[in-house]
Short mmCIF file of C-alpha atoms in Angstrom, two decimals:
data_model
loop_
_atom_site.label_atom_id
_atom_site.label_comp_id
_atom_site.label_asym_id
_atom_site.label_seq_id
_atom_site.Cartn_x
_atom_site.Cartn_y
_atom_site.Cartn_z
CA MET A 11 24.94 17.11 -21.64
CA ASP A 12 28.44 15.61 -21.19
CA LYS A 13 29.26 16.06 -17.53
CA LEU A 14 28.61 17.78 -15.09
CA GLN A 15 31.11 20.31 -13.09
CA ILE A 16 30.40 21.08 -9.35
CA GLN A 17 31.93 23.00 -7.43
CA GLY A 18 32.60 22.25 -3.96
CA GLY A 19 33.93 23.38 -0.25
CA ILE A 20 30.53 24.17 1.17
CA PRO A 21 29.04 22.36 4.10
CA LEU A 22 25.12 21.11 3.80
CA GLU A 23 23.30 22.06 6.25
CA GLY A 24 19.76 23.21 6.41
CA GLU A 25 15.95 21.27 7.09
CA VAL A 26 14.32 18.63 4.78
CA ARG A 27 11.24 16.84 4.35
CA VAL A 28 11.81 13.58 3.32
CA SER A 29 8.87 12.13 1.02
CA GLY A 30 6.64 9.38 1.91
CA ALA A 31 8.64 5.46 0.67
CA LYS A 32 6.92 4.43 -2.50
CA ASN A 33 6.59 0.70 -0.51
CA ALA A 34 4.41 2.63 1.98
CA THR A 35 2.31 4.65 -0.76
CA LEU A 36 1.40 1.66 -3.37
CA PRO A 37 -0.59 -0.44 -0.47
CA ILE A 38 -1.32 3.01 1.18
CA ILE A 39 -3.32 4.11 -2.01
CA ALA A 40 -4.94 0.89 -3.26
CA ALA A 41 -6.51 0.60 0.51
CA ALA A 42 -8.24 3.75 0.31
CA LEU A 43 -10.34 1.66 -2.14
CA LEU A 44 -11.62 0.29 1.11
CA ALA A 45 -13.62 3.06 2.81
CA ASP A 46 -16.93 5.03 2.32
CA ASP A 47 -15.70 8.10 1.97
CA PRO A 48 -12.75 10.11 1.09
CA VAL A 49 -9.66 9.80 1.73
CA THR A 50 -6.56 11.90 1.78
CA ILE A 51 -3.05 10.65 1.86
CA GLY A 52 0.03 13.24 2.23
CA ASN A 53 3.44 12.65 1.57
CA VAL A 54 2.72 10.50 -1.47
CA PRO A 55 6.53 10.62 -3.48
CA HIS A 56 6.18 11.88 -7.22
CA LEU A 57 7.47 8.46 -9.05
CA HIS A 58 6.14 6.37 -12.00
CA ASP A 59 4.67 3.55 -9.68
CA VAL A 60 2.72 5.62 -7.53
CA THR A 61 1.36 7.57 -10.89
CA THR A 62 0.37 4.20 -12.81
CA MET A 63 -1.50 3.11 -9.51
CA ILE A 64 -3.41 5.94 -9.20
CA GLU A 65 -3.92 5.73 -13.11
CA LEU A 66 -5.46 1.68 -12.52
CA LEU A 67 -7.58 3.53 -10.29
CA GLY A 68 -8.96 6.10 -12.03
CA ARG A 69 -9.81 3.41 -14.88
CA MET A 70 -11.90 2.03 -12.58
CA GLY A 71 -13.81 4.91 -12.19
CA VAL A 72 -12.60 6.00 -8.89
CA SER A 73 -12.43 9.91 -8.21
CA VAL A 74 -8.95 11.09 -7.72
CA THR A 75 -7.24 14.65 -7.21
CA ILE A 76 -4.09 15.61 -6.83
CA ASP A 77 -2.53 19.00 -5.45
CA GLU A 78 0.88 20.68 -6.28
CA HIS A 79 2.23 18.97 -3.22
CA MET A 80 1.28 15.66 -4.14
CA LYS A 81 -1.50 15.42 -1.83
CA ILE A 82 -4.01 12.94 -2.99
CA GLU A 83 -7.28 13.00 -1.99
CA ILE A 84 -9.08 9.48 -3.25
CA ASP A 85 -13.36 8.87 -3.31
CA PRO A 86 -13.93 5.24 -4.11
CA SER A 87 -17.56 5.37 -4.00
CA THR A 88 -17.41 6.44 -8.01
CA ILE A 89 -16.51 2.99 -8.63
CA ARG A 90 -17.66 1.67 -11.79
CA ASP A 91 -15.18 -0.91 -13.15
CA TYR A 92 -13.65 -3.88 -10.84
CA VAL A 93 -10.79 -4.82 -13.50
CA ALA A 94 -6.82 -3.94 -13.12
CA PRO A 95 -5.81 -4.75 -16.84
CA TYR A 96 -2.56 -6.46 -17.96
CA GLU A 97 -1.49 -3.39 -19.65
CA LEU A 98 -1.32 -1.62 -16.64
CA VAL A 99 -0.06 -4.52 -14.70
CA LYS A 100 2.81 -5.74 -16.40
CA THR A 101 3.97 -2.46 -15.66
CA MET A 102 4.07 -2.13 -12.11
CA ARG A 103 3.56 -6.40 -10.10
CA ALA A 104 2.24 -4.06 -6.94
CA SER A 105 -1.14 -3.35 -8.83
CA ILE A 106 -1.99 -6.57 -7.31
CA LEU A 107 -2.85 -5.17 -4.18
CA VAL A 108 -5.84 -3.90 -5.54
CA LEU A 109 -7.40 -7.62 -5.44
CA GLY A 110 -8.01 -7.54 -1.84
CA PRO A 111 -9.39 -4.33 -1.42
CA LEU A 112 -11.86 -5.13 -4.74
CA VAL A 113 -13.32 -8.46 -3.36
CA ALA A 114 -13.22 -7.32 0.55
CA ARG A 115 -15.41 -3.78 -0.52
CA PHE A 116 -17.19 -4.75 -3.47
CA GLY A 117 -17.38 -8.63 -4.23
CA ALA A 118 -15.61 -8.29 -7.28
CA ALA A 119 -12.30 -8.27 -8.91
CA ASP A 120 -10.74 -8.63 -11.78
CA VAL A 121 -7.11 -8.48 -12.15
CA SER A 122 -4.38 -8.95 -14.06
CA LEU A 123 -1.68 -11.54 -13.21
CA PRO A 124 1.78 -10.11 -13.61
CA GLY A 125 2.95 -12.53 -16.64
CA GLY A 126 0.08 -12.70 -17.82
CA CYS A 127 -0.19 -16.06 -18.05
CA ALA A 128 -1.00 -19.42 -16.19
CA ILE A 129 -0.63 -18.93 -12.04
CA GLY A 130 1.85 -21.50 -11.68
CA ALA A 131 3.97 -20.93 -8.72
CA ARG A 132 4.05 -17.41 -8.93
CA PRO A 133 4.13 -16.26 -5.38
CA VAL A 134 0.04 -14.74 -5.91
CA ASN A 135 -0.48 -17.92 -4.73
CA ILE A 136 -0.62 -17.29 -1.22
CA HIS A 137 -2.90 -14.14 -2.60
CA VAL A 138 -5.07 -16.66 -3.95
CA ALA A 139 -5.39 -19.37 -1.42
CA GLY A 140 -6.00 -16.56 1.54
CA LEU A 141 -8.94 -15.13 -0.11
CA GLN A 142 -9.78 -18.40 -1.20
CA ALA A 143 -9.97 -19.45 3.12
CA MET A 144 -11.70 -16.26 3.59
CA GLY A 145 -14.68 -17.52 1.22
CA ALA A 146 -13.99 -16.34 -2.10
CA ASP A 147 -15.14 -17.81 -5.19
CA ILE A 148 -11.73 -17.56 -7.47
CA SER A 149 -10.55 -18.98 -11.14
CA ILE A 150 -8.14 -18.10 -13.15
CA GLU A 151 -9.20 -17.33 -16.81
CA GLY A 152 -7.45 -15.70 -19.40
CA GLY A 153 -4.07 -14.35 -17.27
CA TYR A 154 -6.75 -12.78 -15.10
CA ILE A 155 -7.21 -13.67 -11.33
CA ARG A 156 -11.11 -13.43 -11.54
CA ALA A 157 -12.30 -13.59 -8.17
CA ARG A 158 -16.70 -13.07 -6.49
CA ALA A 159 -17.27 -13.04 -3.06
CA GLY A 160 -20.36 -12.12 -1.07
CA ARG A 161 -18.81 -11.17 2.40
CA LEU A 162 -16.09 -12.54 3.52
CA LYS A 163 -15.20 -14.48 6.47
CA GLY A 164 -12.25 -14.74 9.06
CA ALA A 165 -10.22 -17.48 8.70
CA ARG A 166 -6.26 -18.39 9.71
CA LEU A 167 -4.41 -17.99 7.38
CA VAL A 168 -0.48 -19.70 7.57
CA LEU A 169 1.47 -17.77 4.59
CA ASP A 170 3.81 -20.34 3.34
CA THR A 171 6.74 -18.34 2.84
CA VAL A 172 6.45 -14.30 3.93
CA THR A 173 6.16 -12.35 1.29
CA VAL A 174 5.11 -8.38 1.75
CA THR A 175 1.94 -7.75 -0.60
CA GLY A 176 0.98 -11.01 0.30
CA THR A 177 0.37 -10.09 3.96
CA GLU A 178 -0.51 -6.30 2.84
CA ASN A 179 -3.28 -7.78 0.24
CA LEU A 180 -4.98 -10.70 3.17
CA LEU A 181 -4.81 -7.74 5.61
CA MET A 182 -6.40 -5.32 3.91
CA ALA A 183 -9.25 -8.02 2.93
CA ALA A 184 -9.51 -9.16 6.28
CA VAL A 185 -10.36 -5.86 7.82
CA LEU A 186 -14.01 -5.85 6.24
CA ALA A 187 -14.63 -9.75 7.04
CA ASP A 188 -16.98 -10.58 9.06
CA GLY A 189 -15.07 -12.27 12.54
CA GLU A 190 -11.07 -13.06 12.89
CA THR A 191 -8.99 -13.38 10.99
CA VAL A 192 -5.33 -14.22 11.60
CA LEU A 193 -2.07 -14.23 9.80
CA GLU A 194 0.79 -16.46 10.78
CA ASN A 195 4.71 -16.22 9.45
CA ALA A 196 3.29 -12.73 8.34
CA ALA A 197 5.82 -10.06 6.88
CA ARG A 198 7.79 -7.41 9.63
CA GLU A 199 8.63 -4.72 7.15
CA PRO A 200 7.66 -1.35 8.31
CA GLU A 201 5.42 -0.69 4.70
CA VAL A 202 2.94 -3.45 6.66
CA VAL A 203 3.32 -1.42 9.85
CA ASP A 204 2.32 1.92 7.92
CA LEU A 205 -0.56 -0.04 5.91
CA ALA A 206 -2.02 -1.24 8.99
CA ASN A 207 -2.48 2.52 11.00
CA PHE A 208 -3.61 3.41 7.65
CA LEU A 209 -6.23 0.65 7.96
CA ILE A 210 -6.67 1.76 11.81
CA ALA A 211 -6.96 5.09 11.58
CA MET A 212 -9.89 4.58 9.00
CA GLY A 213 -11.51 2.64 11.74
CA ALA A 214 -10.32 -0.84 10.75
CA ARG A 215 -9.75 -3.56 14.25
CA ILE A 216 -5.61 -4.79 14.01
CA GLN A 217 -3.10 -6.35 16.37
CA GLY A 218 0.46 -7.45 15.77
CA ALA A 219 1.56 -5.23 12.99
CA GLY A 220 5.38 -5.86 12.76
CA THR A 221 5.59 -9.21 14.22
CA ASP A 222 4.92 -12.40 12.41
CA LYS A 223 1.25 -12.72 13.91
CA ILE A 224 -1.06 -10.67 13.13
CA ILE A 225 -4.76 -10.30 14.97
CA VAL A 226 -7.30 -8.49 13.00
CA GLN A 227 -11.34 -8.20 13.93
CA GLY A 228 -13.27 -7.69 11.26
CA VAL A 229 -15.76 -4.61 10.93
CA LYS A 230 -18.56 -3.92 8.84
CA LYS A 231 -17.57 -0.81 7.43
CA LEU A 232 -14.16 1.80 6.88
CA HIS A 233 -14.81 5.59 7.27
CA GLY A 234 -12.02 8.86 5.55
CA THR A 235 -9.57 10.02 6.82
CA GLN A 236 -6.11 11.80 6.90
CA TYR A 237 -2.76 10.32 6.39
CA GLU A 238 0.70 10.78 5.81
CA VAL A 239 2.31 8.45 4.52
CA LEU A 240 6.05 6.70 5.72
CA PRO A 241 9.19 8.40 4.79
CA GLY A 242 11.62 6.51 2.81
CA SER A 243 14.22 4.96 4.37
CA ASN A 244 16.83 4.99 2.29
CA ARG A 245 16.03 9.11 1.25
CA ARG A 246 16.43 9.53 5.03
CA TRP A 247 19.69 8.03 5.93
CA ASP A 248 20.99 9.62 2.90
CA LEU A 249 20.26 12.76 3.77
CA PHE A 250 21.20 12.11 7.53
CA GLY A 251 24.46 10.79 6.58
CA ARG A 252 25.21 14.08 4.19
CA GLY A 253 24.57 16.00 7.26
CA CYS A 254 26.85 14.07 9.84
CA HIS A 255 29.95 13.74 7.47
CA ASP A 256 30.17 17.69 7.43
CA ARG A 257 29.11 18.04 10.83
CA ARG A 258 26.96 20.65 10.76
CA GLN A 259 23.06 20.59 11.98
CA CYS A 260 20.86 19.56 9.13
CA THR A 261 16.72 18.78 10.86
CA HIS A 262 14.46 15.58 8.81
CA GLN A 263 11.04 16.07 8.81
CA ALA A 264 9.58 12.67 9.03
CA ARG A 265 7.22 11.02 10.80
CA LEU A 266 8.79 7.18 11.95
CA PRO A 267 6.34 4.31 11.70
CA GLY A 268 4.67 2.87 15.16
CA PRO A 269 3.63 -0.25 16.41
CA SER A 270 -0.07 -0.96 15.37
CA ARG A 271 -2.59 -1.61 17.57
CA CYS A 272 -5.98 -2.25 17.90
CA SER A 273 -8.60 1.12 17.68
CA GLY A 274 -11.36 -0.76 19.70
#
């Protein structure tokens, strides 16, 4: 195709459903590994990184079904492997998000480093140090983070730098830990709040998500739930701006994230 010819002059008007945010969807899919029962996740965007995360869970033996509306049902009870291989991690760095859930729920994880090399000063050192402080035995071998643990223990974790994926990984690990975990210098992004709300919907006890101090009271297990992912902010405001520009009524169906509150 050499060009697109667009005939303008028609005002925009109508109702649009805003699909979920990728950065909220990926940790929520990973967090489904923590549940004892199937989890249903709706408003999932049809994006390459999302399908890669689904493929990663499938490689582990997790049962994943997707309907025509991109609603996903995840049943982690069928898992048979705890490896996130390099060929998938290299295409999506967010694959590191399975580390915390695997260690917390199953006591084992072999997750490739994003670059497939020694850890060095890579940001994943915050993930590793946090899990070690909670009692995990971790080594770096052949470009993989190899973690083993019994039940993790609650701890006070002060993150060296603000990191969204680091906050998410340690938050997911903490929900099944024995005792209280305090995350200080935590990321405050909306996707962290959405992840916390998803975990709370499964029975987690979390306070403070959306602030720089998150407090988690560990529970023994999490149950299944149905959840709708936070809408993508860029897409939402793009549509809102176009509607305002045309001075027409445009309705956007979108759930905005609220503050997380402890469920118990």
